PDB file of C-alpha atoms in Angstrom:
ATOM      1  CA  UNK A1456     -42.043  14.977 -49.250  1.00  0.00           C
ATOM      2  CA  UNK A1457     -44.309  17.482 -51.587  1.00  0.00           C
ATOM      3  CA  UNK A1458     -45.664  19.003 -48.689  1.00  0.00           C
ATOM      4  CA  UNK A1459     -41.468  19.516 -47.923  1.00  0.00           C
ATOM      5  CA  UNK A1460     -40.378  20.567 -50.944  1.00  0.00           C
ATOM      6  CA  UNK A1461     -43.586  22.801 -52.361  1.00  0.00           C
ATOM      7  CA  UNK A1462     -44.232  23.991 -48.771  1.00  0.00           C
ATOM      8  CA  UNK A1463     -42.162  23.800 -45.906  1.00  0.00           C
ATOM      9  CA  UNK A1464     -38.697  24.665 -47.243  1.00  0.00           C
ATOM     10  CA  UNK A1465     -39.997  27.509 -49.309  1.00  0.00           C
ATOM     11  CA  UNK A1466     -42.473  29.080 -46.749  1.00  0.00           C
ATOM     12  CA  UNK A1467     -39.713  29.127 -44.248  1.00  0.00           C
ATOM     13  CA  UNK A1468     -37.566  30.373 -46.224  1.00  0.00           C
ATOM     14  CA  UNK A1469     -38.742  32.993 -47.521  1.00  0.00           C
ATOM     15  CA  UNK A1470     -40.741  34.131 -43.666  1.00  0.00           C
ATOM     16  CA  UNK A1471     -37.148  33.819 -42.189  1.00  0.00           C
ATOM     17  CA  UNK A1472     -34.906  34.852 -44.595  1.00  0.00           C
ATOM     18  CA  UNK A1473     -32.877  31.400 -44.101  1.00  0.00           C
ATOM     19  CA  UNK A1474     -34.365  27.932 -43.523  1.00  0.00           C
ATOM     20  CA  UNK A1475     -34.141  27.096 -39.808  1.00  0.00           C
ATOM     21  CA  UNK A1476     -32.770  23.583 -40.178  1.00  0.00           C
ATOM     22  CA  UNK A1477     -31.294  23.672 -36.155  1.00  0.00           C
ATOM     23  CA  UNK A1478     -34.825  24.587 -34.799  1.00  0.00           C
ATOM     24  CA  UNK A1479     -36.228  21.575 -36.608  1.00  0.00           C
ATOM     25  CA  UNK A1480     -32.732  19.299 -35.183  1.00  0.00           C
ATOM     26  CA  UNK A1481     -32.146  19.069 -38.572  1.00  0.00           C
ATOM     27  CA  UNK A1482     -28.321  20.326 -38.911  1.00  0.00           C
ATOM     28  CA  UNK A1483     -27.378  23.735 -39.592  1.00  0.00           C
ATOM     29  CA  UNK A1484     -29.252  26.513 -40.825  1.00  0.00           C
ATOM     30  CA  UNK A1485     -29.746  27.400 -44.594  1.00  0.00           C
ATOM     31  CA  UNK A1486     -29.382  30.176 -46.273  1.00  0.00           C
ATOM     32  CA  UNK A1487     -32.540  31.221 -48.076  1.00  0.00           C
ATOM     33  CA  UNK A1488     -31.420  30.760 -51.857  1.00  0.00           C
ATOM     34  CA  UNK A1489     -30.009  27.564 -51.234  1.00  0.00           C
ATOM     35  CA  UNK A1490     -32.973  26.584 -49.606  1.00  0.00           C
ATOM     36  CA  UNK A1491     -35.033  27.554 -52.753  1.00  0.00           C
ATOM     37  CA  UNK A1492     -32.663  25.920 -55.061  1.00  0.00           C
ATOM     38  CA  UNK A1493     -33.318  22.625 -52.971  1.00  0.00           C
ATOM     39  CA  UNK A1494     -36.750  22.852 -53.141  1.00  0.00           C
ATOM     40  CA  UNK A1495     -36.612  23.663 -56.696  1.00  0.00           C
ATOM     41  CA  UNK A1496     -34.308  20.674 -56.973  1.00  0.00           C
ATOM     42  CA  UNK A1497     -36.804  18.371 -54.533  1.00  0.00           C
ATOM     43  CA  UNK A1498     -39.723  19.397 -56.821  1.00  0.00           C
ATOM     44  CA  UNK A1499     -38.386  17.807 -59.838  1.00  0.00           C
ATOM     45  CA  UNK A1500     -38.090  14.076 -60.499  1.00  0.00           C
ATOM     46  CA  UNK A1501     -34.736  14.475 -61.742  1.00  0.00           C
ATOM     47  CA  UNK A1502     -33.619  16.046 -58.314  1.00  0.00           C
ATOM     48  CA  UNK A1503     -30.139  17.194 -58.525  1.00  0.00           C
ATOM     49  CA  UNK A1504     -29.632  15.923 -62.176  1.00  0.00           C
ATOM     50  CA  UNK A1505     -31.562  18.430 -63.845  1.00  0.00           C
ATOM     51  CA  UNK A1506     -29.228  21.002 -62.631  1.00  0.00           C
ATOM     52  CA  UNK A1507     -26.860  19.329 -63.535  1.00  0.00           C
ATOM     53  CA  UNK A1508     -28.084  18.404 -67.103  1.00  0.00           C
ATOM     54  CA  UNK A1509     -27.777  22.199 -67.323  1.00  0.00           C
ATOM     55  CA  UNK A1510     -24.405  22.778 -67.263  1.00  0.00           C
ATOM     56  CA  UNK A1511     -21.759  23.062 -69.137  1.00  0.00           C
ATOM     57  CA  UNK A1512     -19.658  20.297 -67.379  1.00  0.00           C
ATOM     58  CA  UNK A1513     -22.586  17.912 -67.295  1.00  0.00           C
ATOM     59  CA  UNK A1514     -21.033  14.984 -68.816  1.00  0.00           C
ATOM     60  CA  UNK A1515     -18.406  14.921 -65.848  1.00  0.00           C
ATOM     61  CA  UNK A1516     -21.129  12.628 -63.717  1.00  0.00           C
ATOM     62  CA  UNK A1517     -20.920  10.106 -66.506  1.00  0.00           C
ATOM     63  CA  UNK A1518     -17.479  10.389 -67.593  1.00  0.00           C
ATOM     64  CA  UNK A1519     -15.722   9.593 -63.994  1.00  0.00           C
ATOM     65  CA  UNK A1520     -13.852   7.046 -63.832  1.00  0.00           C
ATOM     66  CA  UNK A1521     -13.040   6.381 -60.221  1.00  0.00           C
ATOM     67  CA  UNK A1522     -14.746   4.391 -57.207  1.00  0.00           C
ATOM     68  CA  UNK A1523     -17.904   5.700 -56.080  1.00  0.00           C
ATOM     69  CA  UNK A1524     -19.674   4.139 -52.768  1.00  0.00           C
ATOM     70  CA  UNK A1525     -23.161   5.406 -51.937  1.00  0.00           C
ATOM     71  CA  UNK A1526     -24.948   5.230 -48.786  1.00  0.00           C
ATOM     72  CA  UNK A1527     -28.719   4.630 -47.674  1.00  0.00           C
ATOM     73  CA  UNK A1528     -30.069   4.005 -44.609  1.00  0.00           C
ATOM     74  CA  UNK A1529     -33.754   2.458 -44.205  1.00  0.00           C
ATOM     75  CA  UNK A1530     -34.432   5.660 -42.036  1.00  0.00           C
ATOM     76  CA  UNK A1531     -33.731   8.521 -44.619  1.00  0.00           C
ATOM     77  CA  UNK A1532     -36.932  10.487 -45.705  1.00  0.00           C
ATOM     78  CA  UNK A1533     -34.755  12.328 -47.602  1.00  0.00           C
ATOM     79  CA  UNK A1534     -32.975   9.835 -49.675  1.00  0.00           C
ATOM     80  CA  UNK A1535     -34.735   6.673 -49.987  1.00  0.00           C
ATOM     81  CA  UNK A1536     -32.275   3.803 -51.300  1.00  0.00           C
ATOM     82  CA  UNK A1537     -34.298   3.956 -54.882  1.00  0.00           C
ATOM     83  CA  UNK A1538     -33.393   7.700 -54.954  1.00  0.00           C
ATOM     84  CA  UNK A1539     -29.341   7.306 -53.895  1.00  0.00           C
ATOM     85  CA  UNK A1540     -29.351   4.221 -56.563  1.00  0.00           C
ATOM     86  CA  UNK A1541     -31.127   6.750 -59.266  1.00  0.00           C
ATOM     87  CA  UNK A1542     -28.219   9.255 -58.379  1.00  0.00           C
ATOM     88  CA  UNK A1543     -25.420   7.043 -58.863  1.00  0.00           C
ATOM     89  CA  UNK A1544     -26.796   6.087 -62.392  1.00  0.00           C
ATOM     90  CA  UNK A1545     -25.545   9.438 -63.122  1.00  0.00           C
ATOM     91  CA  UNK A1546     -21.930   8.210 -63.130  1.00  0.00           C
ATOM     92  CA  UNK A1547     -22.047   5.745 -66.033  1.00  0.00           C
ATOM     93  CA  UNK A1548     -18.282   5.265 -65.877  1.00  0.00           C
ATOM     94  CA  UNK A1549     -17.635   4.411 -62.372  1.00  0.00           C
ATOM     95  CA  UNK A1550     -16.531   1.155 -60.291  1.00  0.00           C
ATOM     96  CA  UNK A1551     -19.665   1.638 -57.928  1.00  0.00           C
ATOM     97  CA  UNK A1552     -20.852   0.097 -54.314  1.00  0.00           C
ATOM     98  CA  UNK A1553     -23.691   1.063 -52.663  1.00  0.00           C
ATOM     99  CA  UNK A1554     -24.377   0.405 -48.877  1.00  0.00           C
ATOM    100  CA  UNK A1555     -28.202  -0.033 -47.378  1.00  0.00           C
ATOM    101  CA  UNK A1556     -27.735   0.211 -43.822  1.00  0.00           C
ATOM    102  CA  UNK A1557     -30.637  -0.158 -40.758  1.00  0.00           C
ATOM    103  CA  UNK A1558     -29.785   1.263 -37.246  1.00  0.00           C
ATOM    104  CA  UNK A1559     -29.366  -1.867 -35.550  1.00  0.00           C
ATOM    105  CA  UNK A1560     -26.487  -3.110 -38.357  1.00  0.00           C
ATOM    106  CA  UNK A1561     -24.505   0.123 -36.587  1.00  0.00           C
ATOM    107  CA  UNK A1562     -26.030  -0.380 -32.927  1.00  0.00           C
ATOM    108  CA  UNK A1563     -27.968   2.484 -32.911  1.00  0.00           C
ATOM    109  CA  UNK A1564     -31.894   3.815 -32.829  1.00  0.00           C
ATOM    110  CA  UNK A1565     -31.339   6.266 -35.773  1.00  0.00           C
ATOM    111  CA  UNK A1566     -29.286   7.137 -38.314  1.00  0.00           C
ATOM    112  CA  UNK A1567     -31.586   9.318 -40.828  1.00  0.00           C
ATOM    113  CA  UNK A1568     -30.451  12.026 -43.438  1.00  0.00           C
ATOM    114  CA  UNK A1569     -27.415  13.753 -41.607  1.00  0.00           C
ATOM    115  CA  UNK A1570     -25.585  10.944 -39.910  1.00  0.00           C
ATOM    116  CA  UNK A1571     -22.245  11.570 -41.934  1.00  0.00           C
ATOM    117  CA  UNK A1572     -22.153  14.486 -40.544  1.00  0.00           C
ATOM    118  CA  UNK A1573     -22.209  13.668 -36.894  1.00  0.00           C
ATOM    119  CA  UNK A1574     -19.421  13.155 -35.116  1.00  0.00           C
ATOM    120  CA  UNK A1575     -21.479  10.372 -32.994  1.00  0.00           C
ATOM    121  CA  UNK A1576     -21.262   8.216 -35.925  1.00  0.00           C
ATOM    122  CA  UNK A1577     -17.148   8.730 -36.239  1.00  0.00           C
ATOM    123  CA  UNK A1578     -16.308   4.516 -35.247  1.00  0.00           C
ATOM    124  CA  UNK A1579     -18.918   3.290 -37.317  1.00  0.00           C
ATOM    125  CA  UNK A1580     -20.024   5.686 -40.487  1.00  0.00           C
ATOM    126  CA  UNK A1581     -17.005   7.469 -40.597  1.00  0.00           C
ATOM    127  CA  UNK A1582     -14.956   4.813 -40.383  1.00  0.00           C
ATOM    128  CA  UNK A1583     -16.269   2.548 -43.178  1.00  0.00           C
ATOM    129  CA  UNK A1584     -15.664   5.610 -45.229  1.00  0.00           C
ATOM    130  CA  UNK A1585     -12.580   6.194 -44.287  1.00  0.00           C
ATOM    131  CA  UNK A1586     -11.591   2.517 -45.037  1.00  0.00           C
ATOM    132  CA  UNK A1587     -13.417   3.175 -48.470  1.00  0.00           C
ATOM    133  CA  UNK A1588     -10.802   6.284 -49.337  1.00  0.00           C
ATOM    134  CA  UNK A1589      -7.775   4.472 -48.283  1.00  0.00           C
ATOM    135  CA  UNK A1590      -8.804   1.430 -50.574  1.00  0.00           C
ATOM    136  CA  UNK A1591      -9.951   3.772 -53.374  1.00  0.00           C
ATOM    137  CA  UNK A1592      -6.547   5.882 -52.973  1.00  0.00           C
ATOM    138  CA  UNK A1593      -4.246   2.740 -52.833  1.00  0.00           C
ATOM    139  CA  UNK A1594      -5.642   1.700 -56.137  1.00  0.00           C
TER     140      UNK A1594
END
């Protein structure tokens, strides 16, 4: 992941003008300051929190209230259970679940980073999220 985040993004980035995330079957491509802002993000041990430890609004991660479910899956480089579970610390205040999930618990080979975002994954990620609003919105 340093190699990713001191390297990789940056260098592409900045040689392409956007970070080519569909060349590498990654998703969608990046736009080349939000690229650098992740990498700037990926570099520190605080990740995401220490932009938001910078803002003005930065005690809205601890003060929520509501239900908060995070995901990790054993096959995520990118967010390792450890790191999703150091995340949700940042909401102090909520009712929190967190799901650790291997391919074979959905019936598949793979799930990785950007499984929520693939419509393959609609009767079994999507749904357990869906079921996870409904119960959160009924409340």
């Amino acid at each position: 992941m340093a190699t990713l985040w001191h390297a990789v993004v940056p260098g592409l980035a900045r040689t392409w003008g956007y970070l080519p995330m569909k060349a590498m079957g990654q998703g969608h491509d990046v736009p080349r300051d939000v690229a650098l802002e992740w990498a700037k993000w990926g570099r520190d041990p605080k990740y995401i929190l220490q932009w938001v430890e910078s803002r003005e609004n930065k005690e809205a991660f601890a003060t929520y209230r509501g239900a908060l479910r995070t995901y990790s899956f054993s096959d995520d480089a990118y967010a390792p259970r450890r790191a999703v579970l150091a995340l949700a610390k940042a909401y102090e205040g909520a009712s929190k679940s967190h799901v650790h999930l291997e391919p074979r618990d959905i019936g598949t080979k793979r799930i990785g980073h950007f499984a929520l975002l693939r419509e393959a994954y609609e009767p079994t990620l999507w749904a357990s999220a869906r079921h996870f609003f409904a119960e959160s919105l009924a409340d």
